Amino acid sequence: MDTKLTAMMVDDFLHDPVLAAKVILGIHCPPHMEVALWSMWTKKFVIDHSGFGTGKTLRIAIVALLRAMLMRNRTELFISRSFAQATHQMHQPIRDWTRTRPIVRSQMKLSSTGRAPGVYSNDTWETPFANGSIIRTVPPSFGSSGERVAGEDCTDGYFDEVTKYGDYIAFARQMLTRVRKPVDPAYGDATHVRPLHDDPIFGRHFFMAGTAKYTWHPMYSKVEAYREQVKGGSTQHDVITFESNDIVRFFGTHPEYAEFTDLKAIKDLEVSLPRAEAEQEVRGRWTKDSAGWYSHADVMAARRECVPILIGRE
């Protein structure tokens, strides 16, 4: 295969992320991943609350890497619940692709010795590219109200495990507002139909991924707000959710899709968790409150009718 990107290849890949993932990374995406990649690539605001084993974090690594490779002067910022988790989830796949995919390595900003450099410290992991783009991972620092993130500027923000964040005020004030770096004017819309930062491909992007929770969770109101935007015809918003069955049903004709999910781990979750939490973790469904192993509806149905309140002696 080609080891370097040509102008024609870049143009093709910029308008087809699924093709880019196949040619550049060697990933033959299952149908659900194709849908998700297109959404992440062309929608400005996306929430993904898919179930366990559907590749939410892998999709982030794919899109962040493709944007950094194909567009110049981008800053891809990745934040997860914990810094250790984030560095492993984002940079390990990138290291693997750098080692195994020559076309990826050709776009890295190599050191004088030919090694793919990077900054790996206690509070920053980053991977630089020859075109001026960079992928950065920093700690969420919820203990200090997200102050560590306050100095960041990025073109695209990827916020993983958002339903497990410890401070949603800090998330809104200090993290979402970091997606503010100006887009390279070379990607400007010649017709001036829209601001450059709103361009579906070259503009800024906000992506939030996390396991569905109970409907009283703070993130649920944001999910509902995005759904209303979609219903209202917004072309900038999307809410996506998939479960393992969206992959399994293609095993008959595409057994290779088995590498994208772990059915044994999913089965263990189903039998180990209370019903409502299994729906959240495995199916990606927001559920009403529950009591232990029984759903809220089952508990209410089992109650006796209300007894009258005695207000005096009879």
PDB file of C-alpha atoms in Angstrom:
ATOM      1  CA  MET A   1       0.000   0.000   0.000  1.00  0.00           C
ATOM      2  CA  ASP A   2       0.987   3.682  -0.251  1.00  0.00           C
ATOM      3  CA  THR A   3       3.218   4.920   2.533  1.00  0.00           C
ATOM      4  CA  LYS A   4       2.555   8.611   1.971  1.00  0.00           C
ATOM      5  CA  LEU A   5      -0.519  10.751   1.515  1.00  0.00           C
ATOM      6  CA  THR A   6      -1.090  12.443  -1.824  1.00  0.00           C
ATOM      7  CA  ALA A   7      -3.301  15.501  -2.356  1.00  0.00           C
ATOM      8  CA  MET A   8      -5.889  13.370  -4.145  1.00  0.00           C
ATOM      9  CA  MET A   9      -5.939  10.817  -1.314  1.00  0.00           C
ATOM     10  CA  VAL A  10      -6.364  13.557   1.294  1.00  0.00           C
ATOM     11  CA  ASP A  11      -9.334  15.014  -0.575  1.00  0.00           C
ATOM     12  CA  ASP A  12     -10.977  11.590  -0.827  1.00  0.00           C
ATOM     13  CA  PHE A  13     -10.382  10.809   2.840  1.00  0.00           C
ATOM     14  CA  LEU A  14     -11.603  14.205   4.068  1.00  0.00           C
ATOM     15  CA  HIS A  15     -14.988  13.448   2.543  1.00  0.00           C
ATOM     16  CA  ASP A  16     -15.172   9.771   3.546  1.00  0.00           C
ATOM     17  CA  PRO A  17     -13.901   8.850   7.034  1.00  0.00           C
ATOM     18  CA  VAL A  18     -14.900   5.206   6.578  1.00  0.00           C
ATOM     19  CA  LEU A  19     -12.678   4.943   3.512  1.00  0.00           C
ATOM     20  CA  ALA A  20      -9.901   6.720   5.425  1.00  0.00           C
ATOM     21  CA  ALA A  21     -10.148   4.258   8.323  1.00  0.00           C
ATOM     22  CA  LYS A  22      -9.965   1.341   5.889  1.00  0.00           C
ATOM     23  CA  VAL A  23      -7.011   2.583   3.823  1.00  0.00           C
ATOM     24  CA  ILE A  24      -4.974   4.375   6.480  1.00  0.00           C
ATOM     25  CA  LEU A  25      -5.632   2.186   9.521  1.00  0.00           C
ATOM     26  CA  GLY A  26      -6.679  -1.100   7.926  1.00  0.00           C
ATOM     27  CA  ILE A  27      -9.986  -1.090   9.822  1.00  0.00           C
ATOM     28  CA  HIS A  28     -12.962  -2.640   8.031  1.00  0.00           C
ATOM     29  CA  CYS A  29     -15.734  -1.012  10.032  1.00  0.00           C
ATOM     30  CA  PRO A  30     -18.943  -2.851  10.953  1.00  0.00           C
ATOM     31  CA  PRO A  31     -22.090  -0.983   9.839  1.00  0.00           C
ATOM     32  CA  HIS A  32     -22.728   0.579  13.246  1.00  0.00           C
ATOM     33  CA  MET A  33     -19.216   2.017  13.312  1.00  0.00           C
ATOM     34  CA  GLU A  34     -19.641   3.451   9.817  1.00  0.00           C
ATOM     35  CA  VAL A  35     -22.732   5.329  10.988  1.00  0.00           C
ATOM     36  CA  ALA A  36     -20.927   6.575  14.098  1.00  0.00           C
ATOM     37  CA  LEU A  37     -17.837   7.741  12.193  1.00  0.00           C
ATOM     38  CA  TRP A  38     -19.948   9.714   9.731  1.00  0.00           C
ATOM     39  CA  SER A  39     -21.806  11.356  12.605  1.00  0.00           C
ATOM     40  CA  MET A  40     -18.611  12.285  14.445  1.00  0.00           C
ATOM     41  CA  TRP A  41     -17.023  13.537  11.223  1.00  0.00           C
ATOM     42  CA  THR A  42     -19.838  15.817  10.056  1.00  0.00           C
ATOM     43  CA  LYS A  43     -21.818  16.862  13.153  1.00  0.00           C
ATOM     44  CA  LYS A  44     -20.599  19.636  15.441  1.00  0.00           C
ATOM     45  CA  PHE A  45     -22.302  18.384  18.618  1.00  0.00           C
ATOM     46  CA  VAL A  46     -22.532  14.626  19.214  1.00  0.00           C
ATOM     47  CA  ILE A  47     -23.415  12.520  22.254  1.00  0.00           C
ATOM     48  CA  ASP A  48     -22.748   8.767  22.129  1.00  0.00           C
ATOM     49  CA  HIS A  49     -24.250   6.663  24.925  1.00  0.00           C
ATOM     50  CA  SER A  50     -23.759   3.264  23.267  1.00  0.00           C
ATOM     51  CA  GLY A  51     -23.489   0.125  25.351  1.00  0.00           C
ATOM     52  CA  PHE A  52     -20.376  -1.717  26.461  1.00  0.00           C
ATOM     53  CA  GLY A  53     -18.340  -3.423  23.755  1.00  0.00           C
ATOM     54  CA  THR A  54     -19.388  -1.244  20.833  1.00  0.00           C
ATOM     55  CA  GLY A  55     -16.089   0.645  20.476  1.00  0.00           C
ATOM     56  CA  LYS A  56     -16.924   4.156  21.729  1.00  0.00           C
ATOM     57  CA  THR A  57     -13.349   4.983  22.725  1.00  0.00           C
ATOM     58  CA  LEU A  58     -11.863   3.290  19.650  1.00  0.00           C
ATOM     59  CA  ARG A  59     -14.011   5.541  17.479  1.00  0.00           C
ATOM     60  CA  ILE A  60     -12.610   8.581  19.276  1.00  0.00           C
ATOM     61  CA  ALA A  61      -9.037   7.436  18.604  1.00  0.00           C
ATOM     62  CA  ILE A  62      -9.846   6.819  14.926  1.00  0.00           C
ATOM     63  CA  VAL A  63     -11.478  10.210  14.331  1.00  0.00           C
ATOM     64  CA  ALA A  64      -8.882  12.164  16.324  1.00  0.00           C
ATOM     65  CA  LEU A  65      -6.021  10.527  14.430  1.00  0.00           C
ATOM     66  CA  LEU A  66      -7.624  11.021  11.022  1.00  0.00           C
ATOM     67  CA  ARG A  67      -8.322  14.698  11.700  1.00  0.00           C
ATOM     68  CA  ALA A  68      -4.776  15.274  12.943  1.00  0.00           C
ATOM     69  CA  MET A  69      -3.314  13.542   9.890  1.00  0.00           C
ATOM     70  CA  LEU A  70      -5.584  14.996   7.201  1.00  0.00           C
ATOM     71  CA  MET A  71      -6.040  18.589   8.431  1.00  0.00           C
ATOM     72  CA  ARG A  72      -3.231  20.919   9.365  1.00  0.00           C
ATOM     73  CA  ASN A  73      -2.848  22.903  12.578  1.00  0.00           C
ATOM     74  CA  ARG A  74      -5.561  21.008  14.456  1.00  0.00           C
ATOM     75  CA  THR A  75      -5.477  20.378  18.198  1.00  0.00           C
ATOM     76  CA  GLU A  76      -7.370  17.245  19.217  1.00  0.00           C
ATOM     77  CA  LEU A  77      -8.018  17.310  22.973  1.00  0.00           C
ATOM     78  CA  PHE A  78      -9.011  14.107  24.766  1.00  0.00           C
ATOM     79  CA  ILE A  79     -10.256  14.050  28.359  1.00  0.00           C
ATOM     80  CA  SER A  80     -11.599  11.065  30.261  1.00  0.00           C
ATOM     81  CA  ARG A  81     -12.615  10.364  33.842  1.00  0.00           C
ATOM     82  CA  SER A  82      -9.022   9.697  34.880  1.00  0.00           C
ATOM     83  CA  PHE A  83      -5.734  10.691  33.291  1.00  0.00           C
ATOM     84  CA  ALA A  84      -4.267   7.166  33.443  1.00  0.00           C
ATOM     85  CA  GLN A  85      -7.327   5.740  31.705  1.00  0.00           C
ATOM     86  CA  ALA A  86      -7.285   8.469  29.077  1.00  0.00           C
ATOM     87  CA  THR A  87      -3.627   8.074  28.126  1.00  0.00           C
ATOM     88  CA  HIS A  88      -4.018   4.332  27.675  1.00  0.00           C
ATOM     89  CA  GLN A  89      -7.242   4.528  25.690  1.00  0.00           C
ATOM     90  CA  MET A  90      -6.138   7.262  23.307  1.00  0.00           C
ATOM     91  CA  HIS A  91      -2.395   6.900  22.840  1.00  0.00           C
ATOM     92  CA  GLN A  92      -2.001   3.126  22.898  1.00  0.00           C
ATOM     93  CA  PRO A  93      -3.947   2.660  19.634  1.00  0.00           C
ATOM     94  CA  ILE A  94      -1.990   5.540  18.098  1.00  0.00           C
ATOM     95  CA  ARG A  95       1.298   3.899  19.103  1.00  0.00           C
ATOM     96  CA  ASP A  96       0.131   0.628  17.583  1.00  0.00           C
ATOM     97  CA  TRP A  97      -0.903   2.306  14.325  1.00  0.00           C
ATOM     98  CA  THR A  98       2.384   4.215  14.188  1.00  0.00           C
ATOM     99  CA  ARG A  99       4.249   0.937  14.479  1.00  0.00           C
ATOM    100  CA  THR A 100       2.148  -1.119  12.076  1.00  0.00           C
ATOM    101  CA  ARG A 101       0.819   1.405   9.518  1.00  0.00           C
ATOM    102  CA  PRO A 102       3.556   3.096   7.418  1.00  0.00           C
ATOM    103  CA  ILE A 103       1.163   5.748   6.151  1.00  0.00           C
ATOM    104  CA  VAL A 104       0.506   6.848   9.741  1.00  0.00           C
ATOM    105  CA  ARG A 105       4.195   6.935  10.575  1.00  0.00           C
ATOM    106  CA  SER A 106       4.889   9.035   7.476  1.00  0.00           C
ATOM    107  CA  GLN A 107       2.696  11.828   8.878  1.00  0.00           C
ATOM    108  CA  MET A 108       4.317  11.913  12.316  1.00  0.00           C
ATOM    109  CA  LYS A 109       6.729  14.634  13.336  1.00  0.00           C
ATOM    110  CA  LEU A 110       9.779  12.400  13.596  1.00  0.00           C
ATOM    111  CA  SER A 111      12.800  13.136  15.747  1.00  0.00           C
ATOM    112  CA  SER A 112      16.329  13.540  14.352  1.00  0.00           C
ATOM    113  CA  THR A 113      16.872   9.824  14.967  1.00  0.00           C
ATOM    114  CA  GLY A 114      13.753   8.859  13.027  1.00  0.00           C
ATOM    115  CA  ARG A 115      11.656   8.015  16.069  1.00  0.00           C
ATOM    116  CA  ALA A 116       8.057   9.164  16.432  1.00  0.00           C
ATOM    117  CA  PRO A 117       8.340  11.623  19.323  1.00  0.00           C
ATOM    118  CA  GLY A 118       5.788  12.596  21.894  1.00  0.00           C
ATOM    119  CA  VAL A 119       5.465  14.282  25.257  1.00  0.00           C
ATOM    120  CA  TYR A 120       4.622  11.884  28.070  1.00  0.00           C
ATOM    121  CA  SER A 121       4.585  13.490  31.510  1.00  0.00           C
ATOM    122  CA  ASN A 122       2.473  13.366  34.645  1.00  0.00           C
ATOM    123  CA  ASP A 123       0.033  15.951  33.327  1.00  0.00           C
ATOM    124  CA  THR A 124       0.310  15.846  29.513  1.00  0.00           C
ATOM    125  CA  TRP A 125       0.479  13.212  26.804  1.00  0.00           C
ATOM    126  CA  GLU A 126       0.696  14.457  23.262  1.00  0.00           C
ATOM    127  CA  THR A 127       1.468  13.182  19.795  1.00  0.00           C
ATOM    128  CA  PRO A 128       2.663  15.761  17.206  1.00  0.00           C
ATOM    129  CA  PHE A 129       2.264  15.561  13.432  1.00  0.00           C
ATOM    130  CA  ALA A 130       4.343  17.001  10.605  1.00  0.00           C
ATOM    131  CA  ASN A 131       1.475  19.250   9.439  1.00  0.00           C
ATOM    132  CA  GLY A 132       1.350  21.144  12.740  1.00  0.00           C
ATOM    133  CA  SER A 133      -1.526  19.160  14.247  1.00  0.00           C
ATOM    134  CA  ILE A 134      -1.347  17.538  17.656  1.00  0.00           C
ATOM    135  CA  ILE A 135      -3.318  15.094  19.807  1.00  0.00           C
ATOM    136  CA  ARG A 136      -3.282  16.046  23.482  1.00  0.00           C
ATOM    137  CA  THR A 137      -4.509  14.316  26.620  1.00  0.00           C
ATOM    138  CA  VAL A 138      -4.618  16.177  29.936  1.00  0.00           C
ATOM    139  CA  PRO A 139      -6.051  15.332  33.383  1.00  0.00           C
ATOM    140  CA  PRO A 140      -9.651  16.398  34.099  1.00  0.00           C
ATOM    141  CA  SER A 141      -8.524  17.803  37.504  1.00  0.00           C
ATOM    142  CA  PHE A 142     -12.025  17.758  38.999  1.00  0.00           C
ATOM    143  CA  GLY A 143     -10.484  18.171  42.451  1.00  0.00           C
ATOM    144  CA  SER A 144      -9.460  21.712  41.496  1.00  0.00           C
ATOM    145  CA  SER A 145     -12.640  22.521  39.541  1.00  0.00           C
ATOM    146  CA  GLY A 146     -11.011  21.706  36.215  1.00  0.00           C
ATOM    147  CA  GLU A 147      -8.417  24.466  36.469  1.00  0.00           C
ATOM    148  CA  ARG A 148      -5.747  22.347  34.748  1.00  0.00           C
ATOM    149  CA  VAL A 149      -7.822  22.337  31.561  1.00  0.00           C
ATOM    150  CA  ALA A 150      -8.531  26.074  31.649  1.00  0.00           C
ATOM    151  CA  GLY A 151      -5.380  26.932  29.707  1.00  0.00           C
ATOM    152  CA  GLU A 152      -6.071  24.556  26.822  1.00  0.00           C
ATOM    153  CA  ASP A 153      -7.220  25.554  23.342  1.00  0.00           C
ATOM    154  CA  CYS A 154      -8.422  22.912  20.908  1.00  0.00           C
ATOM    155  CA  THR A 155     -10.176  22.565  17.597  1.00  0.00           C
ATOM    156  CA  ASP A 156     -11.951  19.343  18.530  1.00  0.00           C
ATOM    157  CA  GLY A 157     -12.836  18.172  22.029  1.00  0.00           C
ATOM    158  CA  TYR A 158     -13.442  14.516  22.892  1.00  0.00           C
ATOM    159  CA  PHE A 159     -14.896  13.956  26.356  1.00  0.00           C
ATOM    160  CA  ASP A 160     -15.061  10.286  27.288  1.00  0.00           C
ATOM    161  CA  GLU A 161     -16.932   8.690  30.226  1.00  0.00           C
ATOM    162  CA  VAL A 162     -18.852  11.943  30.726  1.00  0.00           C
ATOM    163  CA  THR A 163     -21.521  10.260  32.836  1.00  0.00           C
ATOM    164  CA  LYS A 164     -18.843   9.457  35.440  1.00  0.00           C
ATOM    165  CA  TYR A 165     -17.404  12.968  35.755  1.00  0.00           C
ATOM    166  CA  GLY A 166     -17.208  14.357  39.261  1.00  0.00           C
ATOM    167  CA  ASP A 167     -18.098  18.007  38.633  1.00  0.00           C
ATOM    168  CA  TYR A 168     -20.508  19.042  35.881  1.00  0.00           C
ATOM    169  CA  ILE A 169     -20.171  22.733  36.597  1.00  0.00           C
ATOM    170  CA  ALA A 170     -16.426  22.443  35.974  1.00  0.00           C
ATOM    171  CA  PHE A 171     -17.153  20.358  32.886  1.00  0.00           C
ATOM    172  CA  ALA A 172     -19.363  23.072  31.408  1.00  0.00           C
ATOM    173  CA  ARG A 173     -17.230  26.040  32.414  1.00  0.00           C
ATOM    174  CA  GLN A 174     -13.681  24.760  32.072  1.00  0.00           C
ATOM    175  CA  MET A 175     -13.795  21.920  29.550  1.00  0.00           C
ATOM    176  CA  LEU A 176     -16.464  22.461  26.908  1.00  0.00           C
ATOM    177  CA  THR A 177     -15.311  26.056  26.545  1.00  0.00           C
ATOM    178  CA  ARG A 178     -11.810  24.867  25.562  1.00  0.00           C
ATOM    179  CA  VAL A 179     -13.077  24.016  22.076  1.00  0.00           C
ATOM    180  CA  ARG A 180     -12.249  27.475  20.796  1.00  0.00           C
ATOM    181  CA  LYS A 181      -9.065  27.323  18.720  1.00  0.00           C
ATOM    182  CA  PRO A 182      -9.484  29.114  15.361  1.00  0.00           C
ATOM    183  CA  VAL A 183      -9.665  26.858  12.332  1.00  0.00           C
ATOM    184  CA  ASP A 184      -6.868  27.256   9.787  1.00  0.00           C
ATOM    185  CA  PRO A 185      -8.191  29.879   7.308  1.00  0.00           C
ATOM    186  CA  ALA A 186      -6.940  27.736   4.421  1.00  0.00           C
ATOM    187  CA  TYR A 187     -10.099  25.661   4.947  1.00  0.00           C
ATOM    188  CA  GLY A 188     -12.379  28.673   4.578  1.00  0.00           C
ATOM    189  CA  ASP A 189     -15.686  28.466   2.767  1.00  0.00           C
ATOM    190  CA  ALA A 190     -15.266  30.495  -0.432  1.00  0.00           C
ATOM    191  CA  THR A 191     -18.994  31.175  -0.556  1.00  0.00           C
ATOM    192  CA  HIS A 192     -19.048  32.530   3.031  1.00  0.00           C
ATOM    193  CA  VAL A 193     -22.311  30.670   3.592  1.00  0.00           C
ATOM    194  CA  ARG A 194     -21.353  29.831   7.173  1.00  0.00           C
ATOM    195  CA  PRO A 195     -18.664  30.743   9.714  1.00  0.00           C
ATOM    196  CA  LEU A 196     -15.612  28.539   9.285  1.00  0.00           C
ATOM    197  CA  HIS A 197     -15.902  27.130  12.800  1.00  0.00           C
ATOM    198  CA  ASP A 198     -19.365  25.795  11.864  1.00  0.00           C
ATOM    199  CA  ASP A 199     -18.210  23.927   8.759  1.00  0.00           C
ATOM    200  CA  PRO A 200     -19.401  20.302   9.154  1.00  0.00           C
ATOM    201  CA  ILE A 201     -15.981  18.823   8.315  1.00  0.00           C
ATOM    202  CA  PHE A 202     -13.364  21.517   8.928  1.00  0.00           C
ATOM    203  CA  GLY A 203     -15.068  23.342  11.797  1.00  0.00           C
ATOM    204  CA  ARG A 204     -14.875  22.679  15.522  1.00  0.00           C
ATOM    205  CA  HIS A 205     -16.416  19.563  17.039  1.00  0.00           C
ATOM    206  CA  PHE A 206     -17.710  18.637  20.489  1.00  0.00           C
ATOM    207  CA  PHE A 207     -17.978  14.901  21.148  1.00  0.00           C
ATOM    208  CA  MET A 208     -19.221  13.407  24.419  1.00  0.00           C
ATOM    209  CA  ALA A 209     -19.308   9.674  25.107  1.00  0.00           C
ATOM    210  CA  GLY A 210     -20.464   7.844  28.197  1.00  0.00           C
ATOM    211  CA  THR A 211     -22.518   4.970  29.532  1.00  0.00           C
ATOM    212  CA  ALA A 212     -26.214   5.704  29.891  1.00  0.00           C
ATOM    213  CA  LYS A 213     -27.410   6.180  33.478  1.00  0.00           C
ATOM    214  CA  TYR A 214     -30.669   6.911  35.282  1.00  0.00           C
ATOM    215  CA  THR A 215     -32.868   9.635  33.853  1.00  0.00           C
ATOM    216  CA  TRP A 216     -32.229  11.847  36.894  1.00  0.00           C
ATOM    217  CA  HIS A 217     -28.524  12.012  35.982  1.00  0.00           C
ATOM    218  CA  PRO A 218     -27.314  15.539  35.033  1.00  0.00           C
ATOM    219  CA  MET A 219     -26.241  14.399  31.550  1.00  0.00           C
ATOM    220  CA  TYR A 220     -29.692  13.129  30.644  1.00  0.00           C
ATOM    221  CA  SER A 221     -31.065  16.655  30.248  1.00  0.00           C
ATOM    222  CA  LYS A 222     -28.294  17.352  27.712  1.00  0.00           C
ATOM    223  CA  VAL A 223     -29.162  14.159  25.822  1.00  0.00           C
ATOM    224  CA  GLU A 224     -32.809  15.214  25.694  1.00  0.00           C
ATOM    225  CA  ALA A 225     -31.846  18.707  24.540  1.00  0.00           C
ATOM    226  CA  TYR A 226     -29.790  17.255  21.682  1.00  0.00           C
ATOM    227  CA  ARG A 227     -32.637  14.941  20.706  1.00  0.00           C
ATOM    228  CA  GLU A 228     -34.971  17.916  20.508  1.00  0.00           C
ATOM    229  CA  GLN A 229     -32.466  19.704  18.295  1.00  0.00           C
ATOM    230  CA  VAL A 230     -32.358  16.688  15.963  1.00  0.00           C
ATOM    231  CA  LYS A 231     -36.161  16.488  15.879  1.00  0.00           C
ATOM    232  CA  GLY A 232     -36.246  20.175  15.057  1.00  0.00           C
ATOM    233  CA  GLY A 233     -34.124  19.588  11.976  1.00  0.00           C
ATOM    234  CA  SER A 234     -30.678  20.588  13.273  1.00  0.00           C
ATOM    235  CA  THR A 235     -27.851  19.417  11.018  1.00  0.00           C
ATOM    236  CA  GLN A 236     -25.265  20.126  13.717  1.00  0.00           C
ATOM    237  CA  HIS A 237     -26.512  17.829  16.489  1.00  0.00           C
ATOM    238  CA  ASP A 238     -26.720  14.058  16.844  1.00  0.00           C
ATOM    239  CA  VAL A 239     -27.318  11.447  19.537  1.00  0.00           C
ATOM    240  CA  ILE A 240     -26.085   7.959  18.704  1.00  0.00           C
ATOM    241  CA  THR A 241     -26.418   4.700  20.588  1.00  0.00           C
ATOM    242  CA  PHE A 242     -25.626   1.114  19.676  1.00  0.00           C
ATOM    243  CA  GLU A 243     -25.450  -2.205  21.489  1.00  0.00           C
ATOM    244  CA  SER A 244     -23.517  -5.412  20.904  1.00  0.00           C
ATOM    245  CA  ASN A 245     -26.439  -6.957  18.990  1.00  0.00           C
ATOM    246  CA  ASP A 246     -25.842  -4.345  16.281  1.00  0.00           C
ATOM    247  CA  ILE A 247     -22.540  -6.139  15.650  1.00  0.00           C
ATOM    248  CA  VAL A 248     -23.536  -9.731  16.395  1.00  0.00           C
ATOM    249  CA  ARG A 249     -26.277  -9.817  13.761  1.00  0.00           C
ATOM    250  CA  PHE A 250     -23.621  -9.515  11.056  1.00  0.00           C
ATOM    251  CA  PHE A 251     -21.447 -12.388  12.343  1.00  0.00           C
ATOM    252  CA  GLY A 252     -23.013 -14.821   9.864  1.00  0.00           C
ATOM    253  CA  THR A 253     -21.626 -12.996   6.831  1.00  0.00           C
ATOM    254  CA  HIS A 254     -18.782 -11.133   8.531  1.00  0.00           C
ATOM    255  CA  PRO A 255     -17.191 -13.276  11.263  1.00  0.00           C
ATOM    256  CA  GLU A 256     -14.277 -10.834  11.345  1.00  0.00           C
ATOM    257  CA  TYR A 257     -16.527  -8.333  13.149  1.00  0.00           C
ATOM    258  CA  ALA A 258     -16.115 -10.464  16.284  1.00  0.00           C
ATOM    259  CA  GLU A 259     -12.922  -8.558  17.068  1.00  0.00           C
ATOM    260  CA  PHE A 260     -14.971  -5.413  17.708  1.00  0.00           C
ATOM    261  CA  THR A 261     -16.797  -6.754  20.768  1.00  0.00           C
ATOM    262  CA  ASP A 262     -16.353  -9.111  23.739  1.00  0.00           C
ATOM    263  CA  LEU A 263     -19.461 -11.258  24.101  1.00  0.00           C
ATOM    264  CA  LYS A 264     -18.215 -13.113  27.191  1.00  0.00           C
ATOM    265  CA  ALA A 265     -17.635  -9.884  29.080  1.00  0.00           C
ATOM    266  CA  ILE A 266     -21.042  -8.598  27.987  1.00  0.00           C
ATOM    267  CA  LYS A 267     -22.733 -11.786  29.178  1.00  0.00           C
ATOM    268  CA  ASP A 268     -20.989 -11.471  32.524  1.00  0.00           C
ATOM    269  CA  LEU A 269     -22.315  -7.921  32.879  1.00  0.00           C
ATOM    270  CA  GLU A 270     -25.844  -9.043  32.045  1.00  0.00           C
ATOM    271  CA  VAL A 271     -25.907 -11.706  34.774  1.00  0.00           C
ATOM    272  CA  SER A 272     -23.961  -9.698  37.359  1.00  0.00           C
ATOM    273  CA  LEU A 273     -25.723  -6.345  37.308  1.00  0.00           C
ATOM    274  CA  PRO A 274     -29.227  -5.388  38.438  1.00  0.00           C
ATOM    275  CA  ARG A 275     -31.666  -5.214  35.538  1.00  0.00           C
ATOM    276  CA  ALA A 276     -31.701  -1.428  35.202  1.00  0.00           C
ATOM    277  CA  GLU A 277     -27.915  -1.148  35.313  1.00  0.00           C
ATOM    278  CA  ALA A 278     -27.526  -3.963  32.779  1.00  0.00           C
ATOM    279  CA  GLU A 279     -29.824  -2.030  30.446  1.00  0.00           C
ATOM    280  CA  GLN A 280     -27.566   0.983  30.842  1.00  0.00           C
ATOM    281  CA  GLU A 281     -24.188  -0.733  30.538  1.00  0.00           C
ATOM    282  CA  VAL A 282     -25.033  -3.299  27.863  1.00  0.00           C
ATOM    283  CA  ARG A 283     -27.909  -1.763  25.884  1.00  0.00           C
ATOM    284  CA  GLY A 284     -26.997   1.894  26.217  1.00  0.00           C
ATOM    285  CA  ARG A 285     -30.479   2.787  27.472  1.00  0.00           C
ATOM    286  CA  TRP A 286     -31.297   5.496  29.992  1.00  0.00           C
ATOM    287  CA  THR A 287     -33.591   4.022  32.655  1.00  0.00           C
ATOM    288  CA  LYS A 288     -35.842   5.335  35.368  1.00  0.00           C
ATOM    289  CA  ASP A 289     -34.775   4.934  38.967  1.00  0.00           C
ATOM    290  CA  SER A 290     -34.809   1.418  40.387  1.00  0.00           C
ATOM    291  CA  ALA A 291     -34.530  -0.322  43.712  1.00  0.00           C
ATOM    292  CA  GLY A 292     -31.887  -3.049  43.815  1.00  0.00           C
ATOM    293  CA  TRP A 293     -32.512  -5.883  41.374  1.00  0.00           C
ATOM    294  CA  TYR A 294     -36.055  -4.814  40.493  1.00  0.00           C
ATOM    295  CA  SER A 295     -37.165  -2.024  38.188  1.00  0.00           C
ATOM    296  CA  HIS A 296     -38.970   1.001  39.575  1.00  0.00           C
ATOM    297  CA  ALA A 297     -42.129  -0.086  37.739  1.00  0.00           C
ATOM    298  CA  ASP A 298     -42.003  -3.575  39.310  1.00  0.00           C
ATOM    299  CA  VAL A 299     -41.553  -2.142  42.800  1.00  0.00           C
ATOM    300  CA  MET A 300     -44.479   0.238  42.376  1.00  0.00           C
ATOM    301  CA  ALA A 301     -46.705  -2.516  40.958  1.00  0.00           C
ATOM    302  CA  ALA A 302     -46.001  -4.712  43.998  1.00  0.00           C
ATOM    303  CA  ARG A 303     -47.064  -2.078  46.522  1.00  0.00           C
ATOM    304  CA  ARG A 304     -50.358  -2.324  48.342  1.00  0.00           C
ATOM    305  CA  GLU A 305     -52.907   0.388  47.797  1.00  0.00           C
ATOM    306  CA  CYS A 306     -52.384   3.427  49.968  1.00  0.00           C
ATOM    307  CA  VAL A 307     -54.006   3.152  53.400  1.00  0.00           C
ATOM    308  CA  PRO A 308     -56.093   6.089  54.600  1.00  0.00           C
ATOM    309  CA  ILE A 309     -54.399   8.560  56.934  1.00  0.00           C
ATOM    310  CA  LEU A 310     -56.059   8.705  60.323  1.00  0.00           C
ATOM    311  CA  ILE A 311     -56.468  12.278  61.511  1.00  0.00           C
ATOM    312  CA  GLY A 312     -58.306  11.519  64.740  1.00  0.00           C
ATOM    313  CA  ARG A 313     -59.837   8.828  66.853  1.00  0.00           C
ATOM    314  CA  GLU A 314     -62.986   7.231  65.587  1.00  0.00           C
TER     315      GLU A 314
END
